Amino acid sequence: MRTKYALLLLAGVLIAVSILFAVIINKTHDTQLDLIEINDVVKTLSTDWDDIAAGQMLAYPTNGLDFVVFDTEGTALLATREGLVTDLTSATRERYIMVDVISGDHVVGKVAFFNDIQASLDKQREQLMGAAVILVALLAILCAVYTFYLHRKIIMPFGKIQDFATRIAAGNLETPLEMDRGHLFGAFTESFDIMREELHRARENERSANQSKKELVASLSHDIKTPVATIQAVAETMEAQTLLEGTAQLTEADQKTAERLQIISAKARQIDSLVTNMFHATLEELQELKVAPIEIASTDIAQLIHNADHEERARPFTLPECIVLADSLRLSQVFDNIVGNSYKYAGTPLEITSAFEEDRLMIALKDQGPGIPEKDLSLITTKYYRGENAEGKSGYGLGLYISKYLMNQMQGDLFCENHADGFSVTLVLQLA
């Protein structure tokens, strides 16, 4: 709408200036002399010719006209002012009006009346030049105003849309597009911003779905490892007992049982390896595991420890009765990791102690193994770090890293210590 008004204004200015030019060009400039006044001057000169010829006429009527009087020989006898021509040839060349002076029946001289046609032409030219200057100035002003208008209403909005499209292509869906209905792209900016919001919503839904899927895979992978390890341990124990009982005389049935137990143990190791690889690949992309701490009793924690200790290496222990903040599922994963590491690296009985410290419950799981080198102690809870004692043993260096992360998410903590007679991992739980 504003563009329409601007074009109408421009057209109006052009029409007005065109009319002005037409008026100036068609204007008739009065370059004619009054014949009555000329006749009066000529009549007076005819009457007083003798005095003029004798040079005795000092005062004469001019009627506002400029003229020069010549005799028949072309000699100038008098002039109304200085600066007029002094001979007939010049008068003819400069377009003076020639009128004969008649005394009696004879032409006694001529009067050359000055007619300033050039001044009129110069005046008309000046008017045309002024009109042209005004036209050019108006056009320049209109062009400047319209250029500014185009820059504000078209170029700048288009640049914003271009920057917006670049941000969208780069994946930035957070920054909205400023909406302004005052320019030509106003309706488009609203549509583009709605598109951005829909893309952002779709991306968030996709991210949430992928996150949930990864968390599910990571959680299941980690949870499957414990029962698989238990199956493997039980199968190996049964195989060893079968072979031990049949040392003296191994029957065919015992032999088949031992072979089947070997197959079960091998398949359990294979499943454990596959699950570990799947868990490792998922954890690479997973930013965090979901933890939802709630109030649980210390008796439930004791049961989680017994569930993790499938080889029953933990010595009898008791936990003080209290309520702590923890996620049972994630806490069971922590105990599985710690007890599993004890089985792998120490292979000794486990001593479990507990104590209160301010508003926290401290649970320490201590083995009688050789511990780990002091230089590795501060690094074993970092991702993928494996100490010197892990050489030749399976694993990815993730167990204690995940355990510490889960404990921190439950508002607790985990730390490790070397002792003269072993190695301990202490869990810190927040009292409810």
Coordinates of C-alpha atoms in Angstrom, one line a residue:
M1 CA 0.0 0.0 0.0
R2 CA 2.8 2.4 0.9
T3 CA 4.6 1.6 -2.4
K4 CA 1.4 2.5 -4.2
Y5 CA 1.3 5.9 -2.5
A6 CA 5.0 6.5 -3.3
L7 CA 4.4 5.8 -7.0
L8 CA 1.4 8.0 -7.1
L9 CA 3.4 10.8 -5.5
L10 CA 6.2 10.4 -8.0
A11 CA 3.8 10.5 -10.9
G12 CA 2.1 13.6 -9.5
V13 CA 5.5 15.4 -9.2
L14 CA 6.4 14.5 -12.8
I15 CA 3.0 15.7 -14.1
A16 CA 3.3 19.0 -12.2
V17 CA 6.8 19.7 -13.5
S18 CA 5.7 18.7 -17.0
I19 CA 2.9 21.3 -16.8
L20 CA 5.4 23.9 -15.6
F21 CA 7.6 23.2 -18.6
A22 CA 4.7 23.5 -21.0
V23 CA 3.6 26.8 -19.5
I24 CA 7.1 28.3 -19.7
I25 CA 7.7 27.1 -23.2
N26 CA 4.3 28.3 -24.5
K27 CA 4.4 31.6 -22.7
T28 CA 4.5 34.5 -25.2
H29 CA 7.0 37.1 -24.2
D30 CA 6.0 40.6 -25.2
T31 CA 8.7 41.6 -27.7
Q32 CA 6.5 44.0 -29.7
L33 CA 6.7 47.8 -29.4
D34 CA 3.6 50.0 -29.1
L35 CA 2.8 51.4 -32.6
I36 CA 1.0 54.4 -31.2
E37 CA 4.0 55.4 -29.2
I38 CA 6.2 54.9 -32.2
N39 CA 4.0 57.0 -34.4
D40 CA 3.9 59.8 -31.7
V41 CA 7.7 59.8 -31.6
V42 CA 8.0 59.8 -35.4
K43 CA 5.4 62.6 -35.8
T44 CA 7.3 64.8 -33.2
L45 CA 10.6 64.2 -35.0
S46 CA 9.0 65.1 -38.3
T47 CA 7.7 68.3 -36.9
D48 CA 11.0 69.3 -35.3
W49 CA 13.3 67.8 -38.0
D50 CA 14.9 71.1 -38.8
D51 CA 15.9 71.6 -35.2
I52 CA 17.2 68.1 -35.0
A53 CA 19.2 68.4 -38.2
A54 CA 20.7 71.6 -36.8
G55 CA 21.5 69.9 -33.5
Q56 CA 19.3 72.4 -31.6
M57 CA 16.7 69.9 -30.3
L58 CA 17.8 69.1 -26.8
A59 CA 14.5 67.8 -25.3
Y60 CA 12.3 65.3 -27.2
P61 CA 9.6 62.9 -26.2
T62 CA 10.7 59.2 -25.9
N63 CA 7.4 57.6 -24.7
G64 CA 9.6 55.1 -22.8
L65 CA 11.3 54.0 -26.0
D66 CA 15.0 53.8 -26.9
F67 CA 15.8 55.0 -30.4
V68 CA 18.5 56.5 -32.6
V69 CA 17.7 59.2 -35.3
F70 CA 19.7 59.0 -38.6
D71 CA 19.7 61.4 -41.6
T72 CA 19.4 60.2 -45.1
E73 CA 23.2 59.7 -45.2
G74 CA 23.1 57.3 -42.3
T75 CA 24.6 59.7 -39.8
A76 CA 23.4 59.4 -36.3
L77 CA 21.9 62.8 -35.2
L78 CA 20.7 61.9 -31.7
A79 CA 20.2 58.9 -29.4
T80 CA 18.0 58.5 -26.3
R81 CA 20.8 56.9 -24.3
E82 CA 24.4 55.7 -24.6
G83 CA 25.1 52.2 -25.8
L84 CA 22.8 52.2 -28.8
V85 CA 24.0 51.6 -32.3
T86 CA 25.7 54.4 -34.2
D87 CA 25.1 53.3 -37.8
L88 CA 22.3 51.8 -39.8
T89 CA 24.2 48.7 -40.6
S90 CA 24.5 47.8 -37.0
A91 CA 20.9 48.7 -36.3
T92 CA 19.8 46.3 -39.1
R93 CA 22.0 43.5 -37.8
E94 CA 20.7 43.9 -34.2
R95 CA 17.1 43.8 -35.4
Y96 CA 16.2 47.5 -34.6
I97 CA 12.8 48.6 -36.0
M98 CA 13.3 51.1 -38.8
V99 CA 10.8 53.8 -39.4
D100 CA 11.1 56.7 -42.0
V101 CA 10.9 60.3 -40.9
I102 CA 8.9 62.3 -43.5
S103 CA 8.9 66.0 -43.5
G104 CA 6.6 67.4 -46.2
D105 CA 6.6 64.9 -48.9
H106 CA 10.2 63.9 -48.6
V107 CA 12.0 61.2 -46.4
V108 CA 14.4 63.3 -44.4
G109 CA 15.8 60.5 -42.1
K110 CA 15.2 57.3 -40.2
V111 CA 14.4 56.3 -36.6
A112 CA 15.8 53.0 -35.4
F113 CA 13.8 51.8 -32.4
F114 CA 15.7 49.4 -30.0
N115 CA 13.8 46.1 -29.5
D116 CA 15.5 43.9 -26.8
I117 CA 14.5 40.4 -28.1
Q118 CA 17.7 38.8 -26.7
A119 CA 16.8 39.8 -23.2
S120 CA 13.4 38.1 -23.6
L121 CA 15.1 35.0 -24.9
D122 CA 17.6 35.0 -22.0
K123 CA 14.8 35.4 -19.5
Q124 CA 12.9 32.5 -21.0
R125 CA 16.0 30.4 -21.0
E126 CA 16.6 31.2 -17.3
Q127 CA 13.1 30.2 -16.5
L128 CA 13.6 26.9 -18.3
M129 CA 16.8 26.2 -16.5
G130 CA 15.2 27.0 -13.2
A131 CA 12.4 24.6 -13.9
A132 CA 14.9 21.9 -15.0
V133 CA 16.9 22.4 -11.8
I134 CA 13.8 22.1 -9.7
L135 CA 12.8 19.0 -11.6
V136 CA 16.2 17.3 -11.1
A137 CA 16.2 18.3 -7.4
L138 CA 12.7 16.9 -6.9
L139 CA 13.6 13.7 -8.7
A140 CA 16.8 13.3 -6.7
I141 CA 15.0 13.8 -3.4
L142 CA 12.3 11.4 -4.5
C143 CA 14.9 8.8 -5.6
A144 CA 16.8 9.2 -2.3
V145 CA 13.6 8.9 -0.3
Y146 CA 12.4 5.9 -2.3
T147 CA 15.9 4.3 -2.1
F148 CA 15.8 4.7 1.7
Y149 CA 12.3 3.2 1.7
L150 CA 13.4 0.2 -0.4
H151 CA 16.4 -0.3 1.8
R152 CA 14.3 -0.3 5.0
K153 CA 11.3 -2.2 3.7
I154 CA 12.8 -4.6 1.2
I155 CA 16.6 -5.0 1.4
M156 CA 16.9 -5.0 5.2
P157 CA 14.0 -7.4 5.8
F158 CA 15.3 -9.7 3.0
G159 CA 18.7 -9.6 4.7
K160 CA 17.2 -10.7 8.0
I161 CA 15.3 -13.5 6.3
Q162 CA 18.6 -14.5 4.6
D163 CA 20.4 -14.5 7.9
F164 CA 17.5 -16.5 9.5
A165 CA 17.7 -19.1 6.7
T166 CA 21.5 -19.4 7.3
R167 CA 21.0 -19.9 11.0
I168 CA 18.3 -22.6 10.3
A169 CA 20.6 -24.4 7.9
A170 CA 23.3 -24.3 10.6
G171 CA 20.9 -25.9 13.0
N172 CA 20.2 -22.9 15.2
L173 CA 16.5 -23.2 15.9
E174 CA 16.6 -21.3 19.2
T175 CA 16.7 -17.7 17.9
P176 CA 13.3 -16.5 16.7
L177 CA 12.8 -14.3 13.6
E178 CA 11.7 -10.8 14.5
M179 CA 8.2 -10.2 13.0
D180 CA 7.4 -6.9 11.5
R181 CA 4.2 -6.5 9.4
G182 CA 5.3 -3.0 8.3
H183 CA 7.3 -4.3 5.3
L184 CA 6.6 -6.4 2.3
F185 CA 7.9 -9.6 3.9
G186 CA 5.9 -9.2 7.1
A187 CA 3.5 -12.0 6.4
F188 CA 6.4 -14.3 5.4
T189 CA 8.3 -13.7 8.6
E190 CA 5.5 -15.0 10.7
S191 CA 5.2 -18.1 8.6
F192 CA 9.0 -18.6 8.7
D193 CA 9.1 -18.3 12.5
I194 CA 6.2 -20.8 12.8
M195 CA 8.3 -23.1 10.6
R196 CA 11.3 -22.6 12.9
E197 CA 9.1 -23.5 16.0
E198 CA 7.8 -26.6 14.3
L199 CA 11.3 -27.7 13.3
H200 CA 12.5 -27.0 16.9
R201 CA 9.7 -29.0 18.3
A202 CA 10.3 -31.9 16.0
R203 CA 14.0 -31.9 16.7
E204 CA 13.4 -31.8 20.5
N205 CA 10.9 -34.7 20.1
E206 CA 13.5 -36.6 18.1
R207 CA 16.2 -35.9 20.6
S208 CA 14.0 -37.0 23.5
A209 CA 13.1 -40.2 21.7
N210 CA 16.7 -41.0 20.9
Q211 CA 17.8 -40.2 24.4
S212 CA 15.1 -42.5 25.8
K213 CA 16.2 -45.2 23.5
K214 CA 19.8 -44.9 24.4
E215 CA 19.1 -44.8 28.1
L216 CA 17.0 -47.9 27.7
V217 CA 19.7 -49.7 25.8
A218 CA 22.4 -48.6 28.2
S219 CA 20.3 -49.6 31.2
L220 CA 19.3 -53.0 29.8
S221 CA 22.9 -53.6 28.7
H222 CA 24.2 -52.9 32.1
D223 CA 21.5 -54.8 33.9
I224 CA 21.9 -57.9 31.7
K225 CA 25.6 -58.2 32.6
T226 CA 25.0 -59.1 36.2
P227 CA 22.6 -62.1 35.6
V228 CA 24.8 -63.3 32.7
A229 CA 27.8 -63.1 35.0
T230 CA 25.9 -65.1 37.6
I231 CA 24.9 -67.7 35.0
Q232 CA 28.6 -68.0 33.9
A233 CA 29.8 -68.3 37.5
V234 CA 27.2 -70.9 38.4
A235 CA 27.9 -72.9 35.2
E236 CA 31.7 -72.8 35.9
T237 CA 31.1 -73.9 39.5
M238 CA 28.8 -76.8 38.5
E239 CA 31.3 -77.8 35.8
A240 CA 34.2 -77.8 38.4
Q241 CA 32.1 -79.8 40.9
T242 CA 31.0 -82.3 38.2
L243 CA 34.6 -82.9 37.1
L244 CA 35.8 -83.1 40.8
E245 CA 33.1 -85.6 41.8
G246 CA 33.9 -87.7 38.8
T247 CA 37.7 -87.7 39.2
A248 CA 37.8 -91.3 40.1
Q249 CA 35.4 -92.5 37.6
L250 CA 33.8 -90.0 35.1
T251 CA 30.6 -91.5 33.6
E252 CA 29.4 -90.8 30.2
A253 CA 26.5 -88.7 31.7
D254 CA 28.9 -86.7 33.7
Q255 CA 31.0 -86.1 30.6
K256 CA 28.0 -84.8 28.7
T257 CA 26.9 -82.7 31.6
A258 CA 30.4 -81.1 31.8
E259 CA 30.4 -80.5 28.1
R260 CA 27.0 -78.8 28.3
L261 CA 28.1 -76.7 31.2
Q262 CA 31.2 -75.7 29.2
I263 CA 28.8 -74.6 26.4
I264 CA 26.7 -72.6 28.8
S265 CA 29.7 -70.9 30.2
A266 CA 31.1 -70.1 26.8
K267 CA 27.8 -68.7 25.6
A268 CA 27.5 -66.7 28.8
R269 CA 30.9 -65.2 28.1
Q270 CA 29.9 -64.5 24.5
I271 CA 26.7 -62.8 25.6
D272 CA 28.7 -60.8 28.2
S273 CA 31.1 -59.6 25.6
L274 CA 28.3 -58.6 23.1
V275 CA 26.4 -56.8 25.9
T276 CA 29.6 -55.0 26.9
N277 CA 30.2 -53.8 23.4
M278 CA 26.6 -52.7 23.0
F279 CA 26.8 -50.8 26.3
H280 CA 30.1 -49.2 25.4
A281 CA 28.8 -48.0 22.0
T282 CA 25.6 -46.6 23.5
L283 CA 27.5 -44.8 26.3
E284 CA 29.6 -43.1 23.7
E285 CA 26.6 -41.2 22.6
L286 CA 24.7 -41.0 25.9
Q287 CA 25.1 -37.8 27.8
E288 CA 23.6 -39.0 31.0
L289 CA 21.7 -41.9 32.6
K290 CA 18.4 -41.0 34.2
V291 CA 18.5 -41.2 38.0
A292 CA 15.4 -40.7 40.2
P293 CA 16.4 -40.9 43.9
I294 CA 13.7 -41.7 46.4
E295 CA 13.6 -42.6 50.1
I296 CA 14.7 -46.2 50.7
A297 CA 15.5 -48.1 53.9
S298 CA 19.0 -49.3 54.7
T299 CA 17.6 -52.9 54.9
D300 CA 16.9 -52.7 51.2
I301 CA 20.5 -51.6 50.6
A302 CA 21.8 -54.7 52.4
Q303 CA 19.7 -56.8 50.1
L304 CA 21.1 -55.1 47.1
I305 CA 24.6 -56.0 48.3
H306 CA 23.6 -59.6 48.9
N307 CA 22.2 -59.7 45.3
A308 CA 25.4 -58.4 43.9
D309 CA 27.6 -60.9 45.9
H310 CA 26.6 -64.0 44.0
E311 CA 29.8 -65.8 45.0
E312 CA 29.0 -65.0 48.6
R313 CA 32.4 -63.6 49.4
A314 CA 31.0 -60.8 51.7
R315 CA 31.5 -61.4 55.4
P316 CA 28.4 -61.0 57.6
F317 CA 27.5 -57.4 58.1
T318 CA 24.8 -55.2 59.3
L319 CA 23.7 -51.6 58.3
P320 CA 22.3 -49.1 60.8
E321 CA 18.6 -48.6 60.4
C322 CA 18.0 -45.4 58.5
I323 CA 16.3 -43.9 55.4
V324 CA 18.5 -42.6 52.6
L325 CA 17.9 -40.9 49.2
A326 CA 18.8 -43.4 46.5
D327 CA 17.6 -45.0 43.2
S328 CA 17.4 -48.7 43.9
L329 CA 18.1 -49.7 40.3
R330 CA 21.1 -47.4 39.9
L331 CA 22.4 -48.3 43.4
S332 CA 22.2 -52.0 42.5
Q333 CA 24.3 -51.2 39.4
V334 CA 26.9 -49.5 41.6
F335 CA 27.2 -52.5 43.9
D336 CA 27.4 -54.9 40.9
N337 CA 30.3 -52.8 39.6
I338 CA 32.2 -52.7 42.9
V339 CA 31.6 -56.3 43.8
G340 CA 32.5 -57.4 40.2
N341 CA 35.7 -55.5 40.3
S342 CA 36.6 -57.1 43.7
Y343 CA 36.0 -60.6 42.1
K344 CA 38.1 -59.7 39.1
Y345 CA 41.1 -57.9 40.6
A346 CA 41.3 -59.2 44.2
G347 CA 39.4 -62.5 44.5
T348 CA 39.4 -62.2 48.3
P349 CA 36.6 -62.0 50.9
L350 CA 34.8 -58.7 51.2
E351 CA 34.5 -56.7 54.4
I352 CA 31.5 -54.3 54.5
T353 CA 31.4 -51.6 57.2
S354 CA 29.1 -48.6 57.7
A355 CA 29.0 -45.4 59.8
F356 CA 27.2 -42.1 60.0
E357 CA 29.0 -38.9 59.2
E358 CA 26.9 -35.8 59.8
D359 CA 23.8 -36.3 57.6
R360 CA 25.3 -39.0 55.5
L361 CA 25.6 -42.8 55.6
M362 CA 29.1 -44.1 54.7
I363 CA 29.3 -47.7 53.3
A364 CA 32.8 -49.1 52.7
L365 CA 33.4 -52.3 50.7
K366 CA 37.0 -53.5 51.4
D367 CA 38.8 -56.5 49.9
Q368 CA 42.2 -57.9 50.8
G369 CA 43.8 -57.6 47.4
P370 CA 47.0 -55.7 46.4
G371 CA 45.1 -52.5 45.7
I372 CA 46.2 -50.2 42.8
P373 CA 49.3 -48.1 42.2
E374 CA 49.0 -44.7 43.9
K375 CA 49.5 -42.9 40.7
D376 CA 46.3 -44.5 39.3
L377 CA 44.2 -43.9 42.4
S378 CA 43.0 -40.4 41.5
L379 CA 42.2 -41.5 37.9
I380 CA 40.3 -44.7 38.2
T381 CA 36.9 -43.0 38.3
T382 CA 37.5 -41.2 35.0
K383 CA 36.1 -42.5 31.8
Y384 CA 38.1 -45.3 30.0
Y385 CA 41.0 -45.1 32.4
R386 CA 42.4 -48.5 33.4
G387 CA 45.3 -48.9 35.8
E388 CA 48.3 -51.1 35.5
N389 CA 46.6 -53.9 37.5
A390 CA 44.0 -54.1 34.7
E391 CA 46.4 -55.5 32.1
G392 CA 45.3 -58.8 30.7
K393 CA 41.7 -58.4 32.1
S394 CA 38.6 -57.6 30.2
G395 CA 36.9 -54.2 30.6
Y396 CA 36.7 -50.7 29.3
G397 CA 37.4 -48.6 32.3
L398 CA 33.8 -47.5 32.7
G399 CA 32.6 -49.3 35.8
L400 CA 33.8 -46.9 38.5
Y401 CA 33.2 -43.9 36.2
I402 CA 29.5 -44.9 35.9
S403 CA 29.3 -45.7 39.6
K404 CA 30.7 -42.3 40.7
Y405 CA 28.4 -40.5 38.2
L406 CA 25.3 -42.4 39.5
M407 CA 26.3 -41.7 43.1
N408 CA 26.6 -38.0 42.4
Q409 CA 23.2 -38.0 40.7
M410 CA 21.8 -39.4 43.9
Q411 CA 23.3 -36.5 45.9
G412 CA 26.0 -38.8 47.2
D413 CA 29.6 -39.6 46.3
L414 CA 32.1 -42.4 45.8
F415 CA 35.8 -42.5 46.6
C416 CA 38.6 -45.2 46.6
E417 CA 41.4 -45.8 49.0
N418 CA 44.4 -48.1 49.3
H419 CA 45.1 -49.8 52.7
A420 CA 48.0 -51.7 54.0
D421 CA 45.9 -54.9 53.8
G422 CA 43.7 -54.2 50.8
F423 CA 41.6 -51.8 48.8
S424 CA 38.3 -50.2 49.6
V425 CA 35.5 -48.3 47.8
T426 CA 33.3 -46.1 50.0
L427 CA 29.8 -45.0 49.0
V428 CA 28.3 -41.8 50.5
L429 CA 24.5 -41.7 50.7
Q430 CA 22.4 -38.7 51.8
L431 CA 20.1 -39.3 54.7
A432 CA 16.5 -38.5 54.1

